[in-house]
Coordinates of C-alpha atoms in Angstrom, one line a residue:
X148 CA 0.0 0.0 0.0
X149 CA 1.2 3.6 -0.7
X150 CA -1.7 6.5 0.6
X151 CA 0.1 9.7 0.6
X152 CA -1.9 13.1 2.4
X153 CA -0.3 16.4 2.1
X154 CA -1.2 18.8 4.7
X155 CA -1.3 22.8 4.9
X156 CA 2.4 22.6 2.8
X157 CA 4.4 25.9 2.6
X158 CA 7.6 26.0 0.4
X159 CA 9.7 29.2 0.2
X160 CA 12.3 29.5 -2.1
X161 CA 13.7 32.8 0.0
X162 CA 10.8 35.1 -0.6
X163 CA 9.6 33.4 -3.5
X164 CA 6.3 31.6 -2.3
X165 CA 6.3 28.4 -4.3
X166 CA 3.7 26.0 -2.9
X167 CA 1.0 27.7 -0.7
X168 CA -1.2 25.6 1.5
X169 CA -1.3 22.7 -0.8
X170 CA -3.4 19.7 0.4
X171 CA -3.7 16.7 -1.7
X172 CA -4.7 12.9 -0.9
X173 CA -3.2 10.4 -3.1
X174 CA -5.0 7.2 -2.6
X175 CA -3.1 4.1 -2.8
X176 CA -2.8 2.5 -6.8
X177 CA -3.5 5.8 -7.8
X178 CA -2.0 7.4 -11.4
X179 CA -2.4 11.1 -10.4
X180 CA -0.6 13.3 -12.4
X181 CA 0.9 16.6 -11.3
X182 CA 0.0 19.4 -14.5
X183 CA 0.3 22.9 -14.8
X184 CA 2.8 25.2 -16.6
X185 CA 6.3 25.5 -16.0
X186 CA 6.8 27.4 -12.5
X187 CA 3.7 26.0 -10.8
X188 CA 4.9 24.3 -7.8
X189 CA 4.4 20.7 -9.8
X190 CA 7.9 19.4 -9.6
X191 CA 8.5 20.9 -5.8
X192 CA 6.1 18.9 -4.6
X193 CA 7.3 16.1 -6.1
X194 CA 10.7 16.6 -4.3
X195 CA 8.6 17.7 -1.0
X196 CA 7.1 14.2 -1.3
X197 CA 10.2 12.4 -2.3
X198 CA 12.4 13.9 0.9
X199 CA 14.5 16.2 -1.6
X200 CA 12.9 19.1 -0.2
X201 CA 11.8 20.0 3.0
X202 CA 8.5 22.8 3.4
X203 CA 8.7 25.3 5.7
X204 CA 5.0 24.2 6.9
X205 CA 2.5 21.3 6.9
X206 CA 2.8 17.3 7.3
X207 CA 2.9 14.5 4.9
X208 CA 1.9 11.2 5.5
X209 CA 2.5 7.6 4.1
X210 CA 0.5 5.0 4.7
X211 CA -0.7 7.0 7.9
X212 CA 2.5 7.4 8.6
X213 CA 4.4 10.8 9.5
X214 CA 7.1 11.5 7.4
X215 CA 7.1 15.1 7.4
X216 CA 6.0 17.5 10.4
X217 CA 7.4 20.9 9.3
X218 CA 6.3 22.4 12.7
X219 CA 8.5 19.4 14.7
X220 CA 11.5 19.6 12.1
X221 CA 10.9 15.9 11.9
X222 CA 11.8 15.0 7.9
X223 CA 12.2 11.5 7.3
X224 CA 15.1 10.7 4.4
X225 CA 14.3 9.1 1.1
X226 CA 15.5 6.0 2.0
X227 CA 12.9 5.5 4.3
X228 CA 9.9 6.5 2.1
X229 CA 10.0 3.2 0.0
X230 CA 10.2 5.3 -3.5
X231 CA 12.1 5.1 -6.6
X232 CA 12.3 8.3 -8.8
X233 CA 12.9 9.5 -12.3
X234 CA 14.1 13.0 -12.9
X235 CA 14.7 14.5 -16.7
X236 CA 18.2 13.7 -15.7
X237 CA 19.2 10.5 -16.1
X238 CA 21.8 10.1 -13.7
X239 CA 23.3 6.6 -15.5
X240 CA 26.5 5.4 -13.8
X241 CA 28.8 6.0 -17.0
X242 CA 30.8 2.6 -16.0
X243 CA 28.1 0.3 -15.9
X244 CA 26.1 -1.6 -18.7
X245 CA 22.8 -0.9 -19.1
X246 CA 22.1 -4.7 -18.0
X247 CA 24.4 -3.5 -14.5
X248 CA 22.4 -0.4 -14.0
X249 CA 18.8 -1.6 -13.8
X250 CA 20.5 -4.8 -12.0
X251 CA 21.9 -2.5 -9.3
X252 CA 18.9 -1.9 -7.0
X253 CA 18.3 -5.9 -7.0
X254 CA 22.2 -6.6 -6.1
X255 CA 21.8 -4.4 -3.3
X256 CA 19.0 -6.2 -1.9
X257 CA 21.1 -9.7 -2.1
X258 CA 17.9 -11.7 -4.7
X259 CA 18.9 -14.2 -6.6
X260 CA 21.0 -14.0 -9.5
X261 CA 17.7 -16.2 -11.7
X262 CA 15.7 -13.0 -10.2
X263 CA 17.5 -10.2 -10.8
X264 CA 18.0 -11.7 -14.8
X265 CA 14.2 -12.6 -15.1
X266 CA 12.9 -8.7 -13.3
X267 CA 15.7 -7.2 -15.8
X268 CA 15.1 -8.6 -19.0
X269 CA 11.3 -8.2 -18.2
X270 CA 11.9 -4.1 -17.4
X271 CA 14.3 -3.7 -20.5
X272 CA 12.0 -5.2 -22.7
X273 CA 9.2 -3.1 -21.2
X274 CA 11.1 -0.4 -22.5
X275 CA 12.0 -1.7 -25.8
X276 CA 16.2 -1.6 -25.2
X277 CA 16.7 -5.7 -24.5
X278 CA 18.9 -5.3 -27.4
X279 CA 20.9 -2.8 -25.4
X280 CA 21.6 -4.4 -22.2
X281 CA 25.2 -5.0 -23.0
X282 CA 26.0 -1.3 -24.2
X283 CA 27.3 1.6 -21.6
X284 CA 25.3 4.8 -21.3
X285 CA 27.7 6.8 -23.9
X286 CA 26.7 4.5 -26.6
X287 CA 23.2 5.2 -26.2
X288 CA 20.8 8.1 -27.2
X289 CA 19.3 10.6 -24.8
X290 CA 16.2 8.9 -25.5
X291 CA 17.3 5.8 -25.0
X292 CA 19.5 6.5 -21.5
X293 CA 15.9 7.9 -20.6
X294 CA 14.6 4.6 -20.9
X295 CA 16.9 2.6 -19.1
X296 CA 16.3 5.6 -15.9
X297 CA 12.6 4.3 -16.1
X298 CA 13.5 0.0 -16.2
X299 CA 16.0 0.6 -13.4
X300 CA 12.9 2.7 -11.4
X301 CA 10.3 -0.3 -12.2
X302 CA 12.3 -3.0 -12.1
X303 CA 11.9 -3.6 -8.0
X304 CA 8.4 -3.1 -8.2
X305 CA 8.4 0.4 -5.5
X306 CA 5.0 1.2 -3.4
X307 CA 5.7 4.6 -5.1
X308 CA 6.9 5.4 -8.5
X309 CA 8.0 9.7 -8.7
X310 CA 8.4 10.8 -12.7
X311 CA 9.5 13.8 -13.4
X312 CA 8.8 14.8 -16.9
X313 CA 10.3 11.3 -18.3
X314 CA 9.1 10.9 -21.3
X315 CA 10.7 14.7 -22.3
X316 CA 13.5 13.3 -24.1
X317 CA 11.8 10.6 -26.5
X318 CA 10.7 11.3 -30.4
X319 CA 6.9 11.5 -30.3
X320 CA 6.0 7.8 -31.9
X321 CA 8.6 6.5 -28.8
X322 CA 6.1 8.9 -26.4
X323 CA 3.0 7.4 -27.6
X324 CA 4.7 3.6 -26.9
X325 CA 5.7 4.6 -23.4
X326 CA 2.6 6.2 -22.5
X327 CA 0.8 3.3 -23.7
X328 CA 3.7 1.0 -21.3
X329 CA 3.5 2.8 -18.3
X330 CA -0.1 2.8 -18.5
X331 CA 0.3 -1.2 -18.7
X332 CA 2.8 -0.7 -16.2
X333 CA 0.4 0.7 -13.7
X334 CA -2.3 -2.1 -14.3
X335 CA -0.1 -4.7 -14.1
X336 CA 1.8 -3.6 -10.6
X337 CA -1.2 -1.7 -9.1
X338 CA 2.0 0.9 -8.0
X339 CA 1.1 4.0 -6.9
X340 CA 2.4 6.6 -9.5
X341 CA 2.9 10.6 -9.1
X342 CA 3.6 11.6 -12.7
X343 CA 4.7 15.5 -13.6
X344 CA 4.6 16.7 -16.4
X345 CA 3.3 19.6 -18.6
X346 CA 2.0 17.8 -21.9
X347 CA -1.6 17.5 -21.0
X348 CA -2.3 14.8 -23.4
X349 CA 0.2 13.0 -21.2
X350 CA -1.9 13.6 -17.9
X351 CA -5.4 13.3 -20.1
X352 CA -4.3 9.4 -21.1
X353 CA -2.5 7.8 -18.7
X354 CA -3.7 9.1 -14.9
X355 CA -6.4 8.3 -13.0
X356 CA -6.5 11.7 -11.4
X357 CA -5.3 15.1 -12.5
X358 CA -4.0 17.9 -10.1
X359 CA -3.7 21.1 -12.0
X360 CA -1.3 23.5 -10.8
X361 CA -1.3 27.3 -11.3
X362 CA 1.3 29.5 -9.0
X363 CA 1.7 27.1 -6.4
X364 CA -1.8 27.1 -6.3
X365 CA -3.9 23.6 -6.9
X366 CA -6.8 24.8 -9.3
X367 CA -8.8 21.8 -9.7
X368 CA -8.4 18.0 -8.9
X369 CA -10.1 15.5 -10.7
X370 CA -10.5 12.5 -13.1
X371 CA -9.4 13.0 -16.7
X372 CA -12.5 13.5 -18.3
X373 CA -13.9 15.6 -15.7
X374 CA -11.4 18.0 -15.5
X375 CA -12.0 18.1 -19.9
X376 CA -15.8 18.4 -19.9
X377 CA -15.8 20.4 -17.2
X378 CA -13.3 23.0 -15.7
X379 CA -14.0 25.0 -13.0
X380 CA -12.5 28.0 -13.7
X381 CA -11.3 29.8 -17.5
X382 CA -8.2 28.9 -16.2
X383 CA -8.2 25.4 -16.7
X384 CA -10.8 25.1 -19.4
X385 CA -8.0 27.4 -21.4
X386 CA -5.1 24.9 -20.3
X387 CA -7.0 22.1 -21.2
X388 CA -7.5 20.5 -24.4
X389 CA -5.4 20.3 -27.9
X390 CA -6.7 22.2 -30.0
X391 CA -7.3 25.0 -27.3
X392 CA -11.2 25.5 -26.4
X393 CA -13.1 28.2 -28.2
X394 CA -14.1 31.5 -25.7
X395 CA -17.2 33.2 -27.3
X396 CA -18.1 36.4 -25.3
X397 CA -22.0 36.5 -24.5
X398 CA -25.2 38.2 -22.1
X399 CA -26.7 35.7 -19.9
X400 CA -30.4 36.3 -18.8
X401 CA -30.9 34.1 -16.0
X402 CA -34.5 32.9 -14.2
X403 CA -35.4 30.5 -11.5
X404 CA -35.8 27.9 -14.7
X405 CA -32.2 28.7 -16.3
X406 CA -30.7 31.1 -18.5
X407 CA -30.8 32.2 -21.8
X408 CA -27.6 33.3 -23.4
X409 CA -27.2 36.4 -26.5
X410 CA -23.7 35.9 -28.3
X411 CA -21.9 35.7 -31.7
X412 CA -23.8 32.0 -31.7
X413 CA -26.9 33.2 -31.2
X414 CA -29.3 32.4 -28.5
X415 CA -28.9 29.2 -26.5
X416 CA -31.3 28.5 -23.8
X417 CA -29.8 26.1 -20.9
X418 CA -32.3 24.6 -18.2
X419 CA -31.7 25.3 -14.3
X420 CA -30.6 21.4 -14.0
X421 CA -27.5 21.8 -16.1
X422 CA -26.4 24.7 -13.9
X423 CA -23.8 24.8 -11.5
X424 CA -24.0 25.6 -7.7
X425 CA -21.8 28.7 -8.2
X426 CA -24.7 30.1 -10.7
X427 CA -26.5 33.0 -9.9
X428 CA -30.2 32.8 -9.2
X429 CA -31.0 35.7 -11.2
X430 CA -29.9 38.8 -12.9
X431 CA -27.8 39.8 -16.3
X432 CA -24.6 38.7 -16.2
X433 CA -21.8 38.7 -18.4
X434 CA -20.6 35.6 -19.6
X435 CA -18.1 33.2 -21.7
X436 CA -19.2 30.6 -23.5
X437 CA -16.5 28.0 -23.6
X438 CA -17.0 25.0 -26.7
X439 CA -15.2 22.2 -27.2
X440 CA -13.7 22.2 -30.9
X441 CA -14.1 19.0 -31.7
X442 CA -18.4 19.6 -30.5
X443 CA -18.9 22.1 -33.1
X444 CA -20.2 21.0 -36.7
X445 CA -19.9 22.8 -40.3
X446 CA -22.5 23.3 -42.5
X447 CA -22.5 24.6 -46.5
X448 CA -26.4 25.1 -45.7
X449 CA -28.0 26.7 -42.5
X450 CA -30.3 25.1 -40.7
X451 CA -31.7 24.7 -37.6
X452 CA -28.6 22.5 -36.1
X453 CA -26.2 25.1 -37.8
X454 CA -28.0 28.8 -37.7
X455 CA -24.6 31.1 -37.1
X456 CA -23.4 32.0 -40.5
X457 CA -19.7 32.6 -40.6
X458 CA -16.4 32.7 -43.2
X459 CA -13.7 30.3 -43.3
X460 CA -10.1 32.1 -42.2
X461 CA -8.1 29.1 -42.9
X462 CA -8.1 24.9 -43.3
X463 CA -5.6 22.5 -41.8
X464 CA -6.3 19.0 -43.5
X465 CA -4.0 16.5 -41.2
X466 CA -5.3 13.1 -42.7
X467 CA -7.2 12.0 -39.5
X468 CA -8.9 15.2 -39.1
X469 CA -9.0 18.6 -40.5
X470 CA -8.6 21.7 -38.1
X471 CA -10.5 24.9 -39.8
X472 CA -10.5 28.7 -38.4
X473 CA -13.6 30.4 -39.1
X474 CA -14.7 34.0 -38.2
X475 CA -17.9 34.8 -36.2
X476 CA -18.5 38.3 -36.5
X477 CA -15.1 39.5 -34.4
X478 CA -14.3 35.8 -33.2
X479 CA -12.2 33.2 -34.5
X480 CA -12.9 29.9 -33.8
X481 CA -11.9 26.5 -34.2
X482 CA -13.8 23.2 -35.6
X483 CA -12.4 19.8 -35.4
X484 CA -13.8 17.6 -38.2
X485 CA -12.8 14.0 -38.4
X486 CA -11.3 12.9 -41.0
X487 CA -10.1 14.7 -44.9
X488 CA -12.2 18.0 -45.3
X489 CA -11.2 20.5 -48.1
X490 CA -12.5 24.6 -47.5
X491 CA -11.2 27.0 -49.7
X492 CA -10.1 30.4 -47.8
X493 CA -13.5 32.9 -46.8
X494 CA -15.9 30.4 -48.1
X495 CA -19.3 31.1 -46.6
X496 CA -20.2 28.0 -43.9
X497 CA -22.4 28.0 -41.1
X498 CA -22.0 27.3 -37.1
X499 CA -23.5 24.9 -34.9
X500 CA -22.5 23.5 -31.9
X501 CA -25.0 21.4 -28.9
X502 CA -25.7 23.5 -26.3
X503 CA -25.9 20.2 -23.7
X504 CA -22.5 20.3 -24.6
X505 CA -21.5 24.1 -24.2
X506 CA -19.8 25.0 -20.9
X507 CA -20.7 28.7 -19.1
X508 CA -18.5 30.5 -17.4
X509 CA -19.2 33.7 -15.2
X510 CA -16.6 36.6 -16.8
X511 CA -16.1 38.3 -13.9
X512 CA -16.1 35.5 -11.4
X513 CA -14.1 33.0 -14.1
X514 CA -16.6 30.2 -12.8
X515 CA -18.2 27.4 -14.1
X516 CA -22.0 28.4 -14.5
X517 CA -23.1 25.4 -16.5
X518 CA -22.3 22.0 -17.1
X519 CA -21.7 20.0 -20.7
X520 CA -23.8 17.4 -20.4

């Protein structure tokens, strides 16, 4: 078992405040991934967790154990935290094969020489470098010393696996097979993983919990798909998502039974049951529509599921899909059609997009008024 609970934790980097009251719960067999842009606070509480730094304030415990009470100066060291960790760095000893590196953590704990050959060969060919066991680390590629960092971090099977940005250094095709490993990797072991990183798509497909970071600030905490089809601020609705979400300005009118929205899409009416808690009761407000580009549709005739009447800007066929830029009165904004779609520049189209499926946010506020459904 590895449950870890981080409690009221200050970090100060001199003046600089760099985690401020963070509280987190990592359950045990957990995937949670640490996102945010470089700067949050992702990667010091990584090292808070691992032992590499100490807060100022707070506690942090381990399977309901204490190992960290800032206000008793009680750290416990690394070594007793029952981790293994991968930085961006590889930290490779230069005179050891790749087959003697990942071995290392197994000699040290005296198994069996049938062992420590059946855990390594299965780790290096998790990895896809069993051809490589008998190389050093300076005949290797960055990409590939990367990958012997993660066998010799999995190959003891840790209660707790740390990554820092590990995938940073592979070629996108090899970052697609490692994301798909580590996921495997996690099913298989049940290990509890922390994962930073600042490639969303990494935290989107592999964790079974996101933690989004903004200025040593958590923002939001929640499973993948939650934290996609619904952010609770413009924050992370804006730092979700690839392409980036459409923001449509707008006027919300809103009654006891919902709201009724005026923008550059028209009027969308939204019932009271979709709302959000933080939603107003009544009143005009101003608000942001926020839409998902891949949950708006094109249209070379208007009609009643595509009434907004816009221009194409520009069209970006990429064999799977096709990305195209049209403008809404003073808006741009971006549609994600599936598969090989051909626009010609300022062809005439028209807009339409569910408005189930069409998040609200409260401009002045920046919160989550209504839910996509």
């Amino acid at each position: 078992m590895s449950k870890i609970v981080l409690e009221h934790i200050d970090k100060f980097y001199g003046k600089n405040h760099v985690l401020k009251d963070l509280n987190l719960t990592i359950n045990d067999g957990e995937f949670m991934t640490l996102l945010g842009p470089s700067g949050c606070g992702k990667t010091t509480t990584l090292r808070v967790v691992s032992g590499l730094e100490k807060p100022q304030n707070g506690m942090i415990y381990m399977d309901d154990k204490v190992v960290v009470n800032a206000a008793e100066a009680y750290f416990a060291p690394p070594s007793k935290r029952n981790l293994n960790l991968v930085f961006q760095s590889y930290a490779l000893w230069p005179h050891m094969t790749v087959y003697d590196n990942v071995a290392f953590g197994l000699k040290i704990r005296h198994e069996t020489n049938d062992q420590i050959k059946k855990k390594v060969a299965s780790a290096l060919e998790r990895m896809q470098i069993g051809e490589y066991a008998k190389r050093y680390p300076s005949e290797l590629s960055g990409g590939q010393q990367q990958r012997v960092a993660i066998a010799r971090a999995i190959v003891s099977e840790p209660k707790l696996l740390l990554l820092d940005e590990p995938l940073s250094n592979l070629d996108a095709k090899l970052r697609v097979d490692m994301r798909s490993e580590l996921k495997r990797l996690h099913h298989d072991t049940g290990t509890t993983i922390i994962y930073v990183t600042h490639d969303q798509v990494e935290a989107l497909t592999m964790s079974t919990r996101i933690a989004l970071f903004r200025k040593g600030e958590l923002v939001q905490v929640a499973p993948p798909l939650e934290l996609y089809d619904n952010p609770v601020n413009l924050y992370t609705a804006d730092f979700i998502g690839n392409p980036s979400i459409n923001f449509v300005k707008g006027n919300a009118e809103i009654k006891a039974d919902g709201m009724t929205v005026e923008s550059a899409m028209g009027k969308m009416a939204f019932p009271r049951k979709d709302m959000t808690e933080k939603a107003p009761q009544s009143g005009s407000v101003p608000v942001t529509l926020g839409i998902r580009p891949e949950q708006m549709t094109l249209s070379t005739v208007q009609d009643e599921a595509h009434p907004v009447a816009a221009h194409v800007y520009s069209s970006m066929p990429a064999g799977s899909e096709t990305l195209v830029t049209v403008r809404v009165g003073e808006a741009l904004l971006t549609v994600k059609e599936l598969g090989s779609a051909r626009y010609s520049m300022d062809d005439e189209v028209f807009v339409g997009a569910n408005p189930k499926k069409v998040n609200v946010f409260e401009t002045e506020s920046e919160n989550l008024i209504k839910y996509c459904v």
